[in-house]
Coordinates of N, CA, C and O in Angstrom, one line a residue:
M215 N 28.9 -8.3 -5.5 CA 27.7 -9.1 -6.0 C 28.0 -9.6 -7.4 O 28.6 -8.9 -8.2
I216 N 27.5 -10.7 -7.7 CA 27.5 -11.3 -9.0 C 26.6 -10.5 -9.9 O 25.5 -10.1 -9.5
P217 N 27.0 -10.1 -11.1 CA 26.1 -9.3 -12.0 C 24.6 -9.8 -12.1 O 23.7 -9.0 -12.1
E218 N 24.5 -11.1 -12.2 CA 23.1 -11.7 -12.3 C 22.3 -11.3 -11.0 O 21.1 -10.9 -11.1
N219 N 22.9 -11.5 -9.9 CA 22.2 -11.2 -8.6 C 21.9 -9.7 -8.5 O 20.9 -9.3 -8.0
L220 N 22.9 -8.8 -9.0 CA 22.7 -7.4 -9.0 C 21.5 -7.0 -9.9 O 20.6 -6.2 -9.5
R221 N 21.4 -7.6 -11.1 CA 20.4 -7.3 -12.0 C 19.0 -7.8 -11.4 O 18.0 -7.0 -11.5
K222 N 19.0 -8.9 -10.8 CA 17.8 -9.4 -10.2 C 17.3 -8.5 -9.0 O 16.2 -8.1 -8.9
S223 N 18.3 -8.1 -8.2 CA 18.0 -7.2 -7.1 C 17.5 -5.8 -7.6 O 16.5 -5.3 -7.1
E224 N 18.0 -5.3 -8.7 CA 17.6 -4.0 -9.3 C 16.2 -4.2 -9.8 O 15.3 -3.3 -9.7
M225 N 15.9 -5.3 -10.4 CA 14.5 -5.6 -11.0 C 13.5 -5.6 -9.8 O 12.4 -5.0 -9.9
I226 N 13.8 -6.3 -8.8 CA 12.9 -6.4 -7.6 C 12.7 -5.1 -7.0 O 11.6 -4.7 -6.6
N227 N 13.8 -4.3 -6.9 CA 13.7 -3.0 -6.3 C 12.8 -2.1 -7.2 O 12.0 -1.3 -6.6
A228 N 12.9 -2.2 -8.5 CA 12.0 -1.4 -9.4 C 10.6 -1.8 -9.2 O 9.7 -0.9 -9.2
Q229 N 10.3 -3.1 -9.1 CA 9.0 -3.6 -8.9 C 8.4 -3.1 -7.6 O 7.2 -2.7 -7.5
K230 N 9.2 -3.1 -6.6 CA 8.8 -2.6 -5.2 C 8.4 -1.2 -5.3 O 7.4 -0.8 -4.8
K231 N 9.2 -0.4 -5.9 CA 8.9 1.1 -6.1 C 7.6 1.3 -6.8 O 6.8 2.1 -6.4
M232 N 7.4 0.5 -7.9 CA 6.2 0.7 -8.7 C 5.0 0.3 -7.8 O 4.0 1.0 -7.8
L233 N 5.1 -0.8 -7.1 CA 4.0 -1.2 -6.2 C 3.7 -0.2 -5.2 O 2.5 0.1 -4.9
R234 N 4.7 0.4 -4.6 CA 4.6 1.4 -3.5 C 3.9 2.6 -4.1 O 3.0 3.2 -3.5
L235 N 4.3 3.1 -5.3 CA 3.7 4.2 -5.9 C 2.2 4.0 -6.2 O 1.3 4.9 -6.0
K236 N 1.9 2.8 -6.7 CA 0.5 2.5 -7.0 C -0.4 2.5 -5.7 O -1.5 2.9 -5.7
A237 N 0.2 1.9 -4.7 CA -0.5 1.8 -3.4 C -0.7 3.2 -2.8 O -1.8 3.5 -2.3
E238 N 0.3 4.1 -2.9 CA 0.1 5.5 -2.5 C -1.0 6.2 -3.3 O -1.8 6.9 -2.7
E239 N -1.0 6.0 -4.6 CA -2.1 6.6 -5.4 C -3.5 6.1 -5.0 O -4.4 6.9 -4.9
K240 N -3.6 4.8 -4.8 CA -4.9 4.2 -4.4 C -5.3 4.8 -3.1 O -6.5 5.0 -2.8
K241 N -4.3 4.9 -2.2 CA -4.6 5.5 -0.8 C -5.1 6.9 -1.0 O -6.1 7.3 -0.3
K242 N -4.5 7.7 -1.8 CA -4.9 9.1 -2.0 C -6.3 9.2 -2.6 O -7.2 10.0 -2.1
V243 N -6.6 8.3 -3.6 CA -7.9 8.3 -4.2 C -9.0 7.9 -3.1 O -10.1 8.5 -3.0
A244 N -8.6 6.9 -2.3 CA -9.6 6.4 -1.3 C -9.8 7.5 -0.3 O -11.0 7.7 0.2
H245 N -8.8 8.3 0.1 CA -9.0 9.4 1.0 C -9.9 10.5 0.4 O -10.8 11.0 1.1
E246 N -9.8 10.8 -0.9 CA -10.6 11.7 -1.5 C -12.1 11.2 -1.5 O -13.0 12.0 -1.3
K247 N -12.3 9.9 -1.8 CA -13.6 9.4 -1.8 C -14.2 9.4 -0.4 O -15.4 9.7 -0.2
F248 N -13.4 9.2 0.6 CA -13.8 9.2 2.0 C -14.3 10.6 2.3 O -15.4 10.8 2.9
K249 N -13.6 11.6 1.9 CA -13.9 13.0 2.1 C -15.3 13.4 1.5 O -16.1 14.1 2.1
T250 N -15.5 12.8 0.3 CA -16.8 13.1 -0.4 C -17.9 12.2 0.1 O -19.0 12.4 -0.4
G251 N -17.7 11.3 0.9 CA -18.7 10.4 1.5 C -18.9 9.1 0.7 O -19.9 8.4 1.0
D252 N -18.1 8.8 -0.2 CA -18.2 7.5 -1.0 C -17.4 6.5 -0.2 O -16.3 6.1 -0.6
L253 N -18.0 6.0 0.9 CA -17.3 5.0 1.7 C -17.1 3.7 1.0 O -16.0 3.1 1.2
K254 N -18.0 3.2 0.2 CA -17.9 1.9 -0.5 C -16.7 2.0 -1.5 O -15.9 1.1 -1.5
G255 N -16.7 3.1 -2.2 CA -15.6 3.3 -3.2 C -14.3 3.4 -2.5 O -13.2 2.9 -3.0
A256 N -14.2 4.1 -1.4 CA -13.0 4.3 -0.6 C -12.5 2.9 -0.1 O -11.3 2.6 -0.2
K257 N -13.4 2.1 0.4 CA -13.0 0.8 0.9 C -12.5 -0.1 -0.3 O -11.5 -0.8 -0.1
L258 N -13.1 0.0 -1.4 CA -12.6 -0.8 -2.6 C -11.1 -0.4 -3.0 O -10.3 -1.2 -3.2
D259 N -10.9 1.0 -3.0 CA -9.6 1.5 -3.3 C -8.6 1.1 -2.2 O -7.4 0.7 -2.5
L260 N -9.0 1.1 -1.0 CA -8.1 0.7 0.1 C -7.8 -0.8 0.1 O -6.7 -1.2 0.4
L261 N -8.7 -1.6 -0.4 CA -8.4 -3.0 -0.5 C -7.4 -3.2 -1.6 O -6.4 -4.0 -1.4
D262 N -7.5 -2.5 -2.7 CA -6.5 -2.5 -3.7 C -5.1 -2.1 -3.2 O -4.1 -2.7 -3.4
A263 N -5.1 -1.0 -2.4 CA -3.9 -0.4 -1.9 C -3.3 -1.4 -0.9 O -2.0 -1.6 -0.9
R264 N -4.1 -2.1 -0.1 CA -3.6 -3.1 0.8 C -2.9 -4.2 0.1 O -1.8 -4.6 0.5
Q265 N -3.5 -4.7 -1.0 CA -2.9 -5.8 -1.7 C -1.6 -5.3 -2.3 O -0.6 -6.1 -2.3
L266 N -1.5 -4.1 -2.9 CA -0.3 -3.6 -3.5 C 0.8 -3.5 -2.5 O 2.0 -3.8 -2.8
I267 N 0.5 -2.9 -1.3 CA 1.5 -2.7 -0.3 C 2.0 -4.0 0.3 O 3.2 -4.2 0.6
Q268 N 1.1 -5.0 0.3 CA 1.6 -6.3 0.8 C 2.6 -7.0 -0.2 O 3.6 -7.6 0.2
E269 N 2.3 -6.8 -1.5 CA 3.2 -7.3 -2.5 C 4.6 -6.5 -2.4 O 5.6 -7.1 -2.5
A270 N 4.5 -5.2 -2.2 CA 5.7 -4.4 -2.0 C 6.5 -4.9 -0.8 O 7.7 -5.0 -0.8
L271 N 5.8 -5.2 0.3 CA 6.5 -5.7 1.5 C 7.1 -7.1 1.3 O 8.2 -7.4 1.8
K272 N 6.6 -7.9 0.4 CA 7.2 -9.2 0.1 C 8.5 -8.9 -0.7 O 9.5 -9.6 -0.4
K273 N 8.5 -7.9 -1.5 CA 9.7 -7.5 -2.3 C 10.8 -7.0 -1.3 O 12.0 -7.3 -1.4
V274 N 10.3 -6.3 -0.3 CA 11.2 -5.7 0.7 C 11.9 -6.9 1.5 O 13.1 -6.9 1.7
R275 N 11.1 -7.9 1.8 CA 11.7 -9.0 2.6 C 12.7 -9.8 1.7 O 13.7 -10.2 2.1
T276 N 12.3 -9.9 0.4 CA 13.2 -10.6 -0.6 C 14.6 -9.8 -0.6 O 15.6 -10.5 -0.7
L277 N 14.5 -8.5 -0.6 CA 15.7 -7.7 -0.7 C 16.5 -7.6 0.7 O 17.6 -7.1 0.7
G278 N 15.8 -8.0 1.7 CA 16.4 -8.0 3.0 C 16.5 -6.5 3.6 O 17.3 -6.2 4.4
E279 N 15.5 -5.7 3.2 CA 15.4 -4.3 3.6 C 14.4 -4.2 4.8 O 13.7 -5.2 5.1
R280 N 14.4 -3.0 5.4 CA 13.5 -2.8 6.5 C 12.1 -2.4 6.1 O 11.1 -2.7 6.7
G281 N 12.0 -1.7 5.0 CA 10.7 -1.3 4.4 C 9.9 -0.3 5.3 O 8.7 -0.4 5.4
I282 N 10.7 0.7 5.8 CA 10.0 1.7 6.6 C 9.0 2.5 5.8 O 7.9 2.7 6.4
G283 N 9.3 2.9 4.6 CA 8.3 3.6 3.8 C 7.1 2.8 3.5 O 5.9 3.3 3.6
E284 N 7.2 1.6 3.2 CA 6.1 0.7 2.9 C 5.3 0.5 4.2 O 4.0 0.5 4.1
R285 N 5.9 0.4 5.3 CA 5.1 0.1 6.5 C 4.4 1.4 6.9 O 3.3 1.3 7.5
T286 N 4.9 2.6 6.6 CA 4.2 3.8 6.9 C 3.0 3.9 6.0 O 1.9 4.3 6.5
I287 N 3.1 3.5 4.8 CA 1.9 3.5 3.9 C 0.9 2.5 4.4 O -0.3 2.8 4.4
Q288 N 1.4 1.4 4.8 CA 0.5 0.3 5.4 C -0.3 0.9 6.6 O -1.5 0.7 6.7
D289 N 0.4 1.6 7.5 CA -0.2 2.2 8.7 C -1.3 3.2 8.3 O -2.4 3.3 8.8
D290 N -1.0 4.0 7.3 CA -1.9 5.0 6.8 C -3.2 4.4 6.2 O -4.3 4.8 6.4
I291 N -3.0 3.3 5.5 CA -4.1 2.5 4.9 C -5.0 2.0 6.0 O -6.2 2.2 6.0
E292 N -4.4 1.4 7.0 CA -5.1 0.8 8.1 C -5.9 1.9 8.9 O -7.0 1.7 9.4
M293 N -5.2 3.0 9.1 CA -5.9 4.1 9.8 C -7.1 4.6 9.1 O -8.2 4.8 9.7
L294 N -7.0 4.8 7.8 CA -8.1 5.2 7.0 C -9.2 4.2 7.0 O -10.4 4.5 7.0
W295 N -8.8 2.9 6.9 CA -9.8 1.8 7.0 C -10.6 1.9 8.3 O -11.9 1.8 8.2
R296 N -10.0 2.2 9.4 CA -10.7 2.3 10.7 C -11.6 3.5 10.7 O -12.7 3.4 11.2
K297 N -11.2 4.6 10.1 CA -12.0 5.8 10.0 C -13.3 5.5 9.2 O -14.4 5.9 9.5
I298 N -13.1 4.7 8.1 CA -14.3 4.4 7.3 C -15.2 3.5 8.0 O -16.4 3.7 8.0
L299 N -14.7 2.5 8.7 CA -15.5 1.6 9.5 C -16.3 2.4 10.6 O -17.5 2.1 10.9
S300 N -15.6 3.3 11.2 CA -16.2 4.1 12.2 C -17.3 5.0 11.7 O -18.4 5.1 12.2
Q301 N -17.1 5.5 10.5 CA -18.1 6.3 9.8 C -19.3 5.5 9.4 O -20.5 5.9 9.5
E302 N -19.1 4.3 9.0 CA -20.2 3.4 8.6 C -21.0 3.0 9.8 O -22.2 2.9 9.7
K303 N -20.4 2.8 11.0 CA -21.1 2.5 12.2 C -22.0 3.7 12.6 O -23.1 3.5 13.1
K304 N -21.5 4.9 12.4 CA -22.3 6.1 12.8 C -23.5 6.2 11.9 O -24.5 6.7 12.3
A305 N -23.3 5.9 10.6 CA -24.4 6.0 9.6 C -25.5 4.9 9.8 O -26.6 5.1 9.4
S306 N -25.1 3.8 10.5 CA -26.1 2.7 10.7 C -27.1 3.0 11.7 O -27.0 3.7 12.6

């Protein structure tokens, strides 16, 4: 690889990791809020986590990777989102 391409690839990879970590943190916070009954707060954190993981997946595509870890996080986010919606329907 040409050094410039290598440097760019490393930069994108670092950004991807940062986005993934932030998304995981938001997902954890949302899960805690869900446990305590703060459904609205959990949904807001999940929206943020969704956005972050989408950005990370764009970086994955740019790098030509498979993004298994990012997709797992995305699946966890969607699963928690469905739990929240289900809980909201029960409360209505």
